[in-house]
Coordinates of C-alpha atoms in Angstrom, one line a residue:
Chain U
X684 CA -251.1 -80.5 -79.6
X685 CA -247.7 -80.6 -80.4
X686 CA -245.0 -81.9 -77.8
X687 CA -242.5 -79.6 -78.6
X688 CA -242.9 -76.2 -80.3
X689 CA -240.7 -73.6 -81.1
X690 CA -241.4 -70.5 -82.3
X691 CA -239.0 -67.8 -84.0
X692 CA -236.1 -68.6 -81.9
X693 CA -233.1 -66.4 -82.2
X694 CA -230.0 -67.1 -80.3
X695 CA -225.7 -67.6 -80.5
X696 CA -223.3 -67.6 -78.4
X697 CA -222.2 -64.1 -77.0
X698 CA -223.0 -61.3 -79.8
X699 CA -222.7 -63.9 -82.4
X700 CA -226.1 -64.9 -83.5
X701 CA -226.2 -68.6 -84.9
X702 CA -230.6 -69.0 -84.7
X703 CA -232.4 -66.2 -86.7
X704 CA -235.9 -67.4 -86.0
X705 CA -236.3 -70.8 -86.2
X706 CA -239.7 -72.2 -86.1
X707 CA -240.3 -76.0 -85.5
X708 CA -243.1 -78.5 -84.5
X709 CA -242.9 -81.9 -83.3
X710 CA -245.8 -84.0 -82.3
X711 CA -246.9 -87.2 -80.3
X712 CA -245.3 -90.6 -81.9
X713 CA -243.0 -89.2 -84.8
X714 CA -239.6 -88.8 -86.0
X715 CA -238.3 -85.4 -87.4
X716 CA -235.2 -84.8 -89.1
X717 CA -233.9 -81.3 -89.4
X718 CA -231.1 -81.4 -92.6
X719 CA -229.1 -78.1 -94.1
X720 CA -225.9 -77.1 -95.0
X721 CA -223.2 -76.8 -92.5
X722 CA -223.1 -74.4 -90.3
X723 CA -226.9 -74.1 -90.6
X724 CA -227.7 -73.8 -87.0
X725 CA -228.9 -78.0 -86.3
X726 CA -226.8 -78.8 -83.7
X727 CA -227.3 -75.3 -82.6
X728 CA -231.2 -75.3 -82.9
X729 CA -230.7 -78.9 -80.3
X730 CA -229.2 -76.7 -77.5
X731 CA -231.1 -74.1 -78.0
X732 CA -233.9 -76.5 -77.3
X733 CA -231.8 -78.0 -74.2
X734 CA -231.3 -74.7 -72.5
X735 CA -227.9 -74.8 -73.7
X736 CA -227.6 -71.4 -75.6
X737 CA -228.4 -68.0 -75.0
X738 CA -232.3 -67.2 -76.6
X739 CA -232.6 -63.6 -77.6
X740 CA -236.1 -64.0 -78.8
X741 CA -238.8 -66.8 -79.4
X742 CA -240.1 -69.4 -77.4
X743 CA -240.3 -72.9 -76.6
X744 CA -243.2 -75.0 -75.3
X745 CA -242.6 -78.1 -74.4
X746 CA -246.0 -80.8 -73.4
X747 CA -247.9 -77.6 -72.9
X748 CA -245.1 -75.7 -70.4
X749 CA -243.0 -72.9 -71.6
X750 CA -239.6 -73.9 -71.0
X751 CA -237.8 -71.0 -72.6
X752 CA -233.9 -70.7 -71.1
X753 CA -234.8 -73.6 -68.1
X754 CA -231.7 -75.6 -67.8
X755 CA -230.7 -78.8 -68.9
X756 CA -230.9 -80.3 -65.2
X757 CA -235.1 -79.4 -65.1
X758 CA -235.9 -80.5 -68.9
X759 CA -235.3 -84.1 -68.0
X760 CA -237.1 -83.8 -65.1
X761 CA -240.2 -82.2 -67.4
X762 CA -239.5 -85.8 -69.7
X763 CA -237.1 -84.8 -72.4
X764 CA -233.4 -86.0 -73.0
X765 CA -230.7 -84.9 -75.3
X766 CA -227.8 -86.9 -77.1
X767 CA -225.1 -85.1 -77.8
X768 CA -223.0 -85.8 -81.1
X769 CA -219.5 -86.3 -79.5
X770 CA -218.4 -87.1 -76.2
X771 CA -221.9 -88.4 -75.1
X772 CA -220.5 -91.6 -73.0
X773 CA -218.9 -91.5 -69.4
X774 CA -215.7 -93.3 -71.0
X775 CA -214.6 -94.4 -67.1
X776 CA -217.5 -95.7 -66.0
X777 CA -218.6 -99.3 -66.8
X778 CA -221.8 -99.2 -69.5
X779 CA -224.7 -100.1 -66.7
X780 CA -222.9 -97.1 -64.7
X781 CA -223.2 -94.8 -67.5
X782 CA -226.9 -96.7 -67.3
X783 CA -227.2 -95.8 -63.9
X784 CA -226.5 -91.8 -64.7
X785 CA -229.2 -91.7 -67.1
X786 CA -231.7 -92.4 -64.3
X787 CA -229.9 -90.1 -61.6
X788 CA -233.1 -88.2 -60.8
X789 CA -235.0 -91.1 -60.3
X790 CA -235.3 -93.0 -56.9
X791 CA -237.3 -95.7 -57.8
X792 CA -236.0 -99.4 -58.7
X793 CA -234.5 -98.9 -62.3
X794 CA -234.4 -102.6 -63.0
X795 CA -236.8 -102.5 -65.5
X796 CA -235.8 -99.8 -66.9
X797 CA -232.2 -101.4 -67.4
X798 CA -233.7 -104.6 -68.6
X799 CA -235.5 -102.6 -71.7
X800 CA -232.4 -100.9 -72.8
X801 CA -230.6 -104.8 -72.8
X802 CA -233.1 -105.8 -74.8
X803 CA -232.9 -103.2 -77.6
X804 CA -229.6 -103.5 -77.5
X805 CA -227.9 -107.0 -77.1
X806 CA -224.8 -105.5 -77.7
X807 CA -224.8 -103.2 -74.6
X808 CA -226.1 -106.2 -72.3
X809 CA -223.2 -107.9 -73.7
X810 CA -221.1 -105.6 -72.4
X811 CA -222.5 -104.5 -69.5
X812 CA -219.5 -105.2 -67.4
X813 CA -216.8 -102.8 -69.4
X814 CA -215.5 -100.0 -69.2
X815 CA -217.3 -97.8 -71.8
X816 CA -214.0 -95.8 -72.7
X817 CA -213.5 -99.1 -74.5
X818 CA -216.3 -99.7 -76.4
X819 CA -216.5 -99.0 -80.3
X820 CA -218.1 -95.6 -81.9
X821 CA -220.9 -97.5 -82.2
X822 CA -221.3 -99.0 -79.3
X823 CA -220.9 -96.1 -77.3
X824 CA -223.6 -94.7 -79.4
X825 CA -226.2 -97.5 -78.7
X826 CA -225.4 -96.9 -75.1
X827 CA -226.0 -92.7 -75.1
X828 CA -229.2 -94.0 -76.5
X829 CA -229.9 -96.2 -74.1
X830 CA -228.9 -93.8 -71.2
X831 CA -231.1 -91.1 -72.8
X832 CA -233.9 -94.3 -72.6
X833 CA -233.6 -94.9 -69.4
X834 CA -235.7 -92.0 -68.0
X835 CA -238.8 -93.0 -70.7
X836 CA -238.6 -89.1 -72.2
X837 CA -241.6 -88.2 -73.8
X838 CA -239.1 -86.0 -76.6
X839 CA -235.5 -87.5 -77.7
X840 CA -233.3 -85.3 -79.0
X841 CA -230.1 -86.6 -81.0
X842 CA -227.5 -85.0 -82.4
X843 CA -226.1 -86.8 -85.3
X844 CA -226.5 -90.3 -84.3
X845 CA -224.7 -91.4 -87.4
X846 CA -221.7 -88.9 -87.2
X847 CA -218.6 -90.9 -87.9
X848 CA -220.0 -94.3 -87.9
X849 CA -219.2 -97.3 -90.4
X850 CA -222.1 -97.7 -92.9
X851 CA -223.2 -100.8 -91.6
X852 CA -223.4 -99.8 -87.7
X853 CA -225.4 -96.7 -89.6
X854 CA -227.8 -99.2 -90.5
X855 CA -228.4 -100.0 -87.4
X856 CA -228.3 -97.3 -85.4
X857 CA -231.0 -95.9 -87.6
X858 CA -233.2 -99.2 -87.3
X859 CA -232.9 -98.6 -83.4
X860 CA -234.3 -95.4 -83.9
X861 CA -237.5 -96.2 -85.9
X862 CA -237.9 -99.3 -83.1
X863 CA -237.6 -96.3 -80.2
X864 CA -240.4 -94.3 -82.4
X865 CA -242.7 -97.1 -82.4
X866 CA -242.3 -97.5 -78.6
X867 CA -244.5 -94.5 -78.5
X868 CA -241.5 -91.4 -78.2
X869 CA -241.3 -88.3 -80.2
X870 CA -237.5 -87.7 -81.8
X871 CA -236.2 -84.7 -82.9
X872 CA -233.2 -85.7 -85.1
X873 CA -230.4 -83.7 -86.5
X874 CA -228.5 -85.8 -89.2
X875 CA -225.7 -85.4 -92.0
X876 CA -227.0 -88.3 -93.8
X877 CA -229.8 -86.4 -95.0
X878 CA -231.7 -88.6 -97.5
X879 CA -231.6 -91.5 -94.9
X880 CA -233.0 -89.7 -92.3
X881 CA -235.8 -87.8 -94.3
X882 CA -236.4 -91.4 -96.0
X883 CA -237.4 -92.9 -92.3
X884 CA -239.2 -89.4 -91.0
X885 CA -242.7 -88.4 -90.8
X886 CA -241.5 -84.8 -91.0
X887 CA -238.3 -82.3 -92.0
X888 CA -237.4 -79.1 -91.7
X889 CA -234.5 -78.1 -93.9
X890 CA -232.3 -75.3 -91.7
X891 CA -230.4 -72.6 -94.0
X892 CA -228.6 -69.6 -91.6
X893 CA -230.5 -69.7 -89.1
X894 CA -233.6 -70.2 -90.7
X895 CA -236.8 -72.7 -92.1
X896 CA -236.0 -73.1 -95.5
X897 CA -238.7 -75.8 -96.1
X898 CA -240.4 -78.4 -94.5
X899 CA -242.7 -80.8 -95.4
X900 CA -243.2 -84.6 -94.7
X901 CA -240.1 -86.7 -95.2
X902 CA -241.1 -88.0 -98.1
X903 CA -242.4 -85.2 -99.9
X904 CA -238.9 -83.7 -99.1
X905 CA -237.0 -86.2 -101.0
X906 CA -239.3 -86.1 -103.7
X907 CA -239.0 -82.0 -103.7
X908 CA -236.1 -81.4 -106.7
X909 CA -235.4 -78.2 -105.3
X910 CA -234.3 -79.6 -101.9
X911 CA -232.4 -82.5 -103.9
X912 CA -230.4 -80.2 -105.8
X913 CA -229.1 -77.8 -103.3
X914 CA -229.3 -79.9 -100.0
X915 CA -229.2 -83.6 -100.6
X916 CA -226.4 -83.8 -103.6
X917 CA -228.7 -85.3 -106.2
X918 CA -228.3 -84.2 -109.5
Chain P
X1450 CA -183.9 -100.1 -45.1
X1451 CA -187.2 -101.9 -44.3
X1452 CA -187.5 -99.4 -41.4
X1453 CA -187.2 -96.8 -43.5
X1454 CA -189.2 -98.2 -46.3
X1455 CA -192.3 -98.7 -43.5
X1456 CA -191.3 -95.1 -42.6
X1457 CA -192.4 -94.3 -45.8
X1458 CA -195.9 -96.1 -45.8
X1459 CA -196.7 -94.7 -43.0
X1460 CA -195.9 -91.2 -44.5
X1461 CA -196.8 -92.3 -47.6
X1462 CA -200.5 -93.0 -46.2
X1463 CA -200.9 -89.4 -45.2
X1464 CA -199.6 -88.5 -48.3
X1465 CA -202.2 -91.0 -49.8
X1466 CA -205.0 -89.2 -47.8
X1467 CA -204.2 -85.9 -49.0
X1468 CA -203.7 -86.2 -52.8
X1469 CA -207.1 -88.0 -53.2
X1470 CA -209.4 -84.7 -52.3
X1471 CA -206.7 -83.2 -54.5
X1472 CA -207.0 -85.0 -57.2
X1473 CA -211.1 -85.0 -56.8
X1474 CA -211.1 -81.4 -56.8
X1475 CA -209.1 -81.3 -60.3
X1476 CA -210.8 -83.8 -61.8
X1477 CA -214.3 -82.5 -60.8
X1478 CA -214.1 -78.4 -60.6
X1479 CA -210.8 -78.7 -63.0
X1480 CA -208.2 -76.7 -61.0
X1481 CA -205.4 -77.3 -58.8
X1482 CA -206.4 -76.3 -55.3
X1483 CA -203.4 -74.7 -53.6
X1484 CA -205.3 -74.3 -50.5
X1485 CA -205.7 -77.9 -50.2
X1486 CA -202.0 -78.4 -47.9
X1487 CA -203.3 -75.6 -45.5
X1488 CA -206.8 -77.0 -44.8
X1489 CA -205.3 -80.2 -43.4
X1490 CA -203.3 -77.5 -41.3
X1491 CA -206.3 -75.9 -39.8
X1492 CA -207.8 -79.2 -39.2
X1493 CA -205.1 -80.4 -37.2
X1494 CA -205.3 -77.2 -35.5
X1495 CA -208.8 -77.3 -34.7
X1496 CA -208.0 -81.1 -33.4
X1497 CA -205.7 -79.0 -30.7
X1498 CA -208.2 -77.2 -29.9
X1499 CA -210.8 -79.8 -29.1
X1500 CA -208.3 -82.2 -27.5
X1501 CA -207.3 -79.8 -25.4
X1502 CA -211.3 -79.7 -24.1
X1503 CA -210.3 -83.2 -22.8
X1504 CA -212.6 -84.5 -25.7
X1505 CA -212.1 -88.6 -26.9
X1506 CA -209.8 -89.1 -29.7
X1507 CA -212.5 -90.2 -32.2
X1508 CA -214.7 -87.1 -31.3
X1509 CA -212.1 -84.8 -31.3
X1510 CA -211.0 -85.9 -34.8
X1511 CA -214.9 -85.9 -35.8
X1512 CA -215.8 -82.3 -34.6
X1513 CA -212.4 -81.2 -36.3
X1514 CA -213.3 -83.0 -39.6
X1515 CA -217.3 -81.8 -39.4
X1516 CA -215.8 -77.7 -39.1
X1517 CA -213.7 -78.1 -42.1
X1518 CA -215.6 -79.3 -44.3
X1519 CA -218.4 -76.6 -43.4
X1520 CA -215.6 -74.1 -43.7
X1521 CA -214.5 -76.0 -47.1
X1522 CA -218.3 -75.7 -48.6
X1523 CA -218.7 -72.1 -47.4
X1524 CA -215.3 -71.2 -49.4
X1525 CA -216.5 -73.2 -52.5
X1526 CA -220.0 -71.5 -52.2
X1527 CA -219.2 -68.0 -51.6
X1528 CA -215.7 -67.7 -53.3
X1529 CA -214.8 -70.3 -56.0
X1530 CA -218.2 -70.0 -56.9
X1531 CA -218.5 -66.8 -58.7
X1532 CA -215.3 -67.9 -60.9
X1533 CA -216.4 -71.5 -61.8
X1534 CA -216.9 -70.2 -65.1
X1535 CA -213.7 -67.8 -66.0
X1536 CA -211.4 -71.0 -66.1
X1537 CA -208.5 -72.5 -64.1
X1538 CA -205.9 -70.1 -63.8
X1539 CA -208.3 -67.6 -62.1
X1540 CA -209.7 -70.2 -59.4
X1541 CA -205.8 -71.7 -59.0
X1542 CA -204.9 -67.7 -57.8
X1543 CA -207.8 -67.4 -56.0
X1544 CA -206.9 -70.9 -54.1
X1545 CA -203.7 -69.0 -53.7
X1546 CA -205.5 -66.5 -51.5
X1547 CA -207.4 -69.1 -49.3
X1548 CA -204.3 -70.7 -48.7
X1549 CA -202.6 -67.5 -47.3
X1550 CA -205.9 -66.8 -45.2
X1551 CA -206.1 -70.3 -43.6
X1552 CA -202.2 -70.3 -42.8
X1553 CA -202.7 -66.3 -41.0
X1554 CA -205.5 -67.6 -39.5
X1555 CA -204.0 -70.6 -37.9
X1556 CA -200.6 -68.3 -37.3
X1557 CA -202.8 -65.3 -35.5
X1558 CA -204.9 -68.2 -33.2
X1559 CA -202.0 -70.6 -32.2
X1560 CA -198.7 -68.9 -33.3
X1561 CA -195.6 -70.0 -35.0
X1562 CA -193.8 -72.4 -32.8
X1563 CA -193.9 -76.1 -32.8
X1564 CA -196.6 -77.8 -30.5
X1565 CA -197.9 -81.0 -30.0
X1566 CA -201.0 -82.8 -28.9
X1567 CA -199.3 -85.1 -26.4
X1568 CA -196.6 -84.3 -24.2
X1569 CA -195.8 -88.2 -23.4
X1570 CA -193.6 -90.3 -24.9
X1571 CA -194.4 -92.3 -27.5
X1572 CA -192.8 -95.5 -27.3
X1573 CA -191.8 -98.0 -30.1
X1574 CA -191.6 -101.9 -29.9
X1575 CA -190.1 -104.0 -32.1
X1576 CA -193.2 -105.6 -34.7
X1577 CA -190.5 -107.6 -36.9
X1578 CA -186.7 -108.0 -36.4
X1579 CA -185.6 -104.8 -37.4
X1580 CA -188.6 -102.7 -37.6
X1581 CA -190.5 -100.7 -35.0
X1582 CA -193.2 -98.7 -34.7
X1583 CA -194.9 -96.9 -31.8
X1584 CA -198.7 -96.7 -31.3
X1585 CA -199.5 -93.8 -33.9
X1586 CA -197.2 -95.5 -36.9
X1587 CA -200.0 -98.5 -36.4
X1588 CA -203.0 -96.4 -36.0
X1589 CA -202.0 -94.2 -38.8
X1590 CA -201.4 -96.8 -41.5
X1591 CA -204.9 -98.8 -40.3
X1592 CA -206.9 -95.4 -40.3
X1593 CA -205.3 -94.7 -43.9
X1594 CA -206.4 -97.9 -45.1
X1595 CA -209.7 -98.2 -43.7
X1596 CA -210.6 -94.4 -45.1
X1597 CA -209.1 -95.7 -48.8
X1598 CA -211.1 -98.5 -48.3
X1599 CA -214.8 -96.5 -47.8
X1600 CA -213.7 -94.0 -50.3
X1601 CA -213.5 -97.1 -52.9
X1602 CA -216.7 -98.3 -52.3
X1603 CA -218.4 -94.8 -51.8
X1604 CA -216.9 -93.9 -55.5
X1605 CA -218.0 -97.2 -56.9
X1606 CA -221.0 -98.2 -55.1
X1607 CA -222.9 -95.4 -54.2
X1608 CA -224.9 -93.5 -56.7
X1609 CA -223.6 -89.9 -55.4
X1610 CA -219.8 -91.2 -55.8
X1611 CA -220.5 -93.0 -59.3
X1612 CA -222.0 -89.6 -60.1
X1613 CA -218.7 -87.8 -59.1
X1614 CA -217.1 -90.1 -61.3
X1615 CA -218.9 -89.5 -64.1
X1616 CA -218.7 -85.4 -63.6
X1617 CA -215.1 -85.9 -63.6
X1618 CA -215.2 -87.5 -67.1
X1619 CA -217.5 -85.0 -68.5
X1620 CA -219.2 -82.0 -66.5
X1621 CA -221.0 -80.9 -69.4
X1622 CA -222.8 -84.6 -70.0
X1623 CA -223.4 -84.5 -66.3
X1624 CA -225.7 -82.0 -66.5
X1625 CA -227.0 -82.9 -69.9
X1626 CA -227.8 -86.6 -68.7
X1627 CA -229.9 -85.0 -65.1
X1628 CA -226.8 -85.3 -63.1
X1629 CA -227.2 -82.7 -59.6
X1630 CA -223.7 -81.0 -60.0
X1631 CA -223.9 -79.0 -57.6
X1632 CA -224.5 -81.9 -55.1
X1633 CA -221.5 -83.6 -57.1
X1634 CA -219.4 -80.4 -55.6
X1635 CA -220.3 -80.6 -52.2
X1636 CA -219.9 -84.0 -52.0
X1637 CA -216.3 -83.3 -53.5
X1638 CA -215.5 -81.0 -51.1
X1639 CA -216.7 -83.2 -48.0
X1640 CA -215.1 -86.2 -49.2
X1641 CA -212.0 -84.5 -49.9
X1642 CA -211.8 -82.0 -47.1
X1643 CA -212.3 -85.2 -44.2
X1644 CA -209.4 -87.0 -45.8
X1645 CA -207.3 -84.1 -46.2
X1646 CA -208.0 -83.2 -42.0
X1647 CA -207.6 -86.5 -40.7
X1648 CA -204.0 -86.7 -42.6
X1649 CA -203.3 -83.3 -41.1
X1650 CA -204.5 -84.7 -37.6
X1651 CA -201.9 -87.9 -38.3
X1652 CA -199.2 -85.9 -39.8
X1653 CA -199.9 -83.7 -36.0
X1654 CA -199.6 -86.6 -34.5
X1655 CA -196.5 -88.1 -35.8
X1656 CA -194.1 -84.7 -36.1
X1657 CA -195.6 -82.1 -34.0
X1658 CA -198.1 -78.9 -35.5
X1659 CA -196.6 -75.6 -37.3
X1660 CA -198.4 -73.0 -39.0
X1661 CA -196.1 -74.3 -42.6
X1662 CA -196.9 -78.2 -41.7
X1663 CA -199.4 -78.4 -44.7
X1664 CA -198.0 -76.1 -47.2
X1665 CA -194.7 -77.7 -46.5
X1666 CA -196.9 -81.3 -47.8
X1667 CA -198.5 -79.5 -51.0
X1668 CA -195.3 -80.5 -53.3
X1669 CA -195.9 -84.5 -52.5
X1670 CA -199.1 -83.6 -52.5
X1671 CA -198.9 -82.7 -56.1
X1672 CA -196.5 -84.7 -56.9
X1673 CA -198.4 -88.2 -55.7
X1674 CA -201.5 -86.6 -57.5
X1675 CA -199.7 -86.0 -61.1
X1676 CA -197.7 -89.2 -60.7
X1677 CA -201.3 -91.7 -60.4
X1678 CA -202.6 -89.2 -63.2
X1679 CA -204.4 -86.2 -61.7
X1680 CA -207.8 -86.7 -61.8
X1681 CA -208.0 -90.1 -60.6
X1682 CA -208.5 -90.8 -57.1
X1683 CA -207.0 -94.7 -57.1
X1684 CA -203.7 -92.8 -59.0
X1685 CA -203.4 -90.5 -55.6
X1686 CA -203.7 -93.5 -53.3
X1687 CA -200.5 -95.2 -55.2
X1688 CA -198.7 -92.0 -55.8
X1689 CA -199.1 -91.1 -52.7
X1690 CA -197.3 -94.6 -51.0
X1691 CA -194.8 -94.6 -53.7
X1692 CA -194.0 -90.8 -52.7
X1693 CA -194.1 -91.2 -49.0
X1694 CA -191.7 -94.5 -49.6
X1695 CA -189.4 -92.7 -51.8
X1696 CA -189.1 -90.2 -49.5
X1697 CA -188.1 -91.7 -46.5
X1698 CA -186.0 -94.6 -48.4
X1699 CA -183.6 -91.7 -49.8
X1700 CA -182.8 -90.5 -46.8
X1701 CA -180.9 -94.0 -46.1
X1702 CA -178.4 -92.4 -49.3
X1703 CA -178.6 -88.7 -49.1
X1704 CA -179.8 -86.1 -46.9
X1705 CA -182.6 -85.5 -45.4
X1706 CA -182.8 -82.4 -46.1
X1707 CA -183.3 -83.2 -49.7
X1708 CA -186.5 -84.7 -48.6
X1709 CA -189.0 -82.8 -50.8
X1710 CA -186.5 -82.5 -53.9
X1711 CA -187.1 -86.4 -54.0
X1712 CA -190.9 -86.0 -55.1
X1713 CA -190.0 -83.3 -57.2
X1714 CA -187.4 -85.2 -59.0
X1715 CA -190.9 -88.1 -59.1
X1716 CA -192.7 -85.5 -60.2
X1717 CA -190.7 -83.9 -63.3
X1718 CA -189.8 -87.6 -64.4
X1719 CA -193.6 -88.7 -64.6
X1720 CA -194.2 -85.5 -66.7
X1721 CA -191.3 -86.0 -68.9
X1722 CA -192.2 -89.6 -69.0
X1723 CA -195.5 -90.7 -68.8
X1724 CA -197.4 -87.3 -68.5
X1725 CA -200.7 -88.7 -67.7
X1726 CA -199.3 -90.7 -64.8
X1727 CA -199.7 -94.5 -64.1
X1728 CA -203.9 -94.7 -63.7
X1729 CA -204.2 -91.8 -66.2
X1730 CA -206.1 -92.1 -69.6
X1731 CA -203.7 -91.0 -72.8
X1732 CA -206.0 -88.7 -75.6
X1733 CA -206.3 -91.2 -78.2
X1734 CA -208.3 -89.9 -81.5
X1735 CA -210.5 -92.4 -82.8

């Protein structure tokens, strides 16, 4: 059974409708990537998933439970956590605050929790002490990560965790992605850098208006000329 | 000059008090609470009423503190609720309102005219060669700093003041990371609501009670709040002493009665100057 489903979702904000029935799958243990052109509806698709957009029609199931319009507050209760692209850090609050945050519902001793994020990312334990206004794109990426960690989600949702990094922190970023994966969570990823993120999914959907386009596994996406030509700039 | 200047700390302190529930509610529910002066009014008012019960100081003061903030909440829940989402201006007007209602309120109860709490005298002794205070200067300046003191370690240690800390940087990721808001906002309004009465009990204390006493106090208010950098709670305990010193040192060179032009003169300087005040965070693109 699938972890997350969505089915035919249509949505916007206000009248304007950005979803026209979008329908995606993600199961158990695997990375999917959704790519298309901007102003596709990705990011959109995320917080429509989040309970961040009006939904007009469709559904979404999450682990079984329909989760349609619940808010953000409940879904990471239920075990799912969202990245945003921009903004995703509490820049005055030290990075094991901003830590801290990501296991607000939770009463229990986080210590361990805390202890796994350190160790998947040395830079963050590093840094533990400062102020995250200060840190580096990067690093304030590896910590959003590791706040969305810190509640174990059985989903992840990120929203361009590339956007506006240096190619080599890229690298990295990605690699800490495909490491989260084989901890046992499904992702749900939204990326620019298309051919990278197909390249390291099980599965992609490629979004055009509001809509599937294709999907297929990630490597049978790359390989598709069709997709190359249009959506990932080969020739 | 050093009296005055200790003058000013100890006016400074309510200031201090004041400007941090201020500065909470911007930085939390993003708009500037005019109402904010006239609740420390009606909880010195309610002091009057419970001292005059013959009740203890500390209880008095408690039971003053404990019906504001009830009365704060059930503003915030029935009132500014409904506009959270329609944006500042709308919720600054509509603080507007509460402020007129609280300052009728206390007018129709307790009428216009100057009273106190005390009739005795309140005596000074000399503390250092030319400096004196009486009995409420010291209690005043040691509550102040005590109440800074817990609302340091309630906004850094505890997870429900770490959490208002991070709602102030973001909202949005608040709720997106789990974060209860709406406890966030109650919390806001209890933390800032207590400091804002007990100032209004010490400024009762230390020049008598009118209907005006906290409107009068919304400009420093303000002005310690912009000049720390609104938002920030630590910028509102500085501004708030550099106001209340400011203050009272000018009226050494010019009148008193150009008292409250002082932290206006503070206040249009910071904005000219440095606009997101001394603790405040510039936008910087990265």
């Amino acid at each position: 059974m699938a972890i997350l489903e969505v089915k035919d979702l249509v949505g916007g904000y206000g009248e304007v409708l950005i979803l026209n029935g979008v329908s995606i799958q993600c199961f158990d243990n695997e990375i999917v990537s959704i790519i298309g052109p901007n102003g596709a509806g990705k990011s959109t698709l995320m917080k429509g998933v989040f309970g961040m957009l009006k939904i007009k029609q469709g559904s979404v199931v999450f682990d079984g439970k329909p989760i349609t319009g619940m808010r953000a507050s409940q879904l990471v209760k239920l075990g799912m956590s969202y990245v945003p692209q921009d903004n995703n850090v509490f820049p005055s609050l030290t990075v094991e605050e901003n830590l801290q945050m990501g296991a607000f519902i939770r009463n229990d001793d986080i210590t361990a929790s805390l202890e796994k994020v350190f160790d998947l990312f040395p830079f963050i334990a590093k840094h533990r002490k400062a102020v995250s206004g200060s840190l580096s794109g990067g690093g304030r990426q590896m910590l959003a990560l590791g706040r969305a960690l810190m509640l174990d989600p059985k989903l992840l949702l990120l929203d361009e965790p590339s956007a506006g990094l240096a190619p080599l922190v890229r690298d990295e970023i990605f690699e800490k992605i495909i490491h989260i994966k084989q901890s046992g969570m499904a992702i749900l990823m939204v990326e620019q850098n298309a051919k990278k993120a197909l390249s390291m999914s099980d599965r992609g959907y490629v979004l055009v208006m509001g809509k599937n386009r294709f999907e297929d596994t990630g490597r049978a996406l790359l390989d598709n000329p069709e997709v190359g030509r249009l959506y990932l700039g080969s020739a | 000059m050093l009296q005055l200047f200790a003058n000013g700390i100890v006016f400074g302190s309510i200031i201090a008090l004041g400007a941090i529930g201020l500065t909470l509610v911007y930085g939390i529910l993003k708009f500037a609470n005019f109402a904010h002066g006239d609740t420390m009014t009606l909880g010195a008012y309610l002091a009057l009423l419970f001292f005059n019960l013959q009740l203890p100081l500390p209880i008095a003061v408690a039971l003053s503190v404990i019906l504001s903030v009830v009365i704060a909440i059930l503003i915030d829940q029935y009132l500014y609720k409904l506009f959270r989402s329609t944006g500042p201006i709308i919720l600054l007007i509509s603080s507007v309102g509460v402020a007129l209602l609280l300052r009728n309120l206390v007018l129709l109860f307790w009428g216009p005219d100057l009273t106190y709490y005390s009739r005795d005298i309140q005596i000074s002794y000399p503390v250092l060669p030319g400096l004196r205070f009486n009995n409420t200067d010291i209690g005043t300046m040691i509550t102040a700093a005590v109440l800074i003191v817990l609302v340091h370690l309630f906004l850094k240690k505890t997870k429900i003041g770490k959490a208002m800390r991070a709602s102030s940087d973001n909202m949005d990721l608040a709720e997106v990371v789990g974060i209860d808001t709406q406890r966030v906002i109650i919390w806001t309004w209890t933390v800032g609501t207590a400091l804002a009465v007990t100032g209004g009990i010490m400024l009762g204390m230390e020049n008598g009670l009118r209907p005006t006493m906290g409107w009068e106090l919304l400009l420093p208010l303000f002005a310690a709040a912009i000049l720390g950098g609104i938002g920030q709670p630590y910028g509102a305990m500085v501004g708030g002493l550099v106001i209340g010193i400011a203050q009272e040192v000018s009226t050494g060179y010019i009148s008193t009665a150009y008292k409250p032009a002082v932290a206006f003169v503070i206040m249009i300087l910071v904005l000219l100057i440095r606009p997101q005040g001394i603790f405040g965070v510039s936008k910087r693109w990265i």
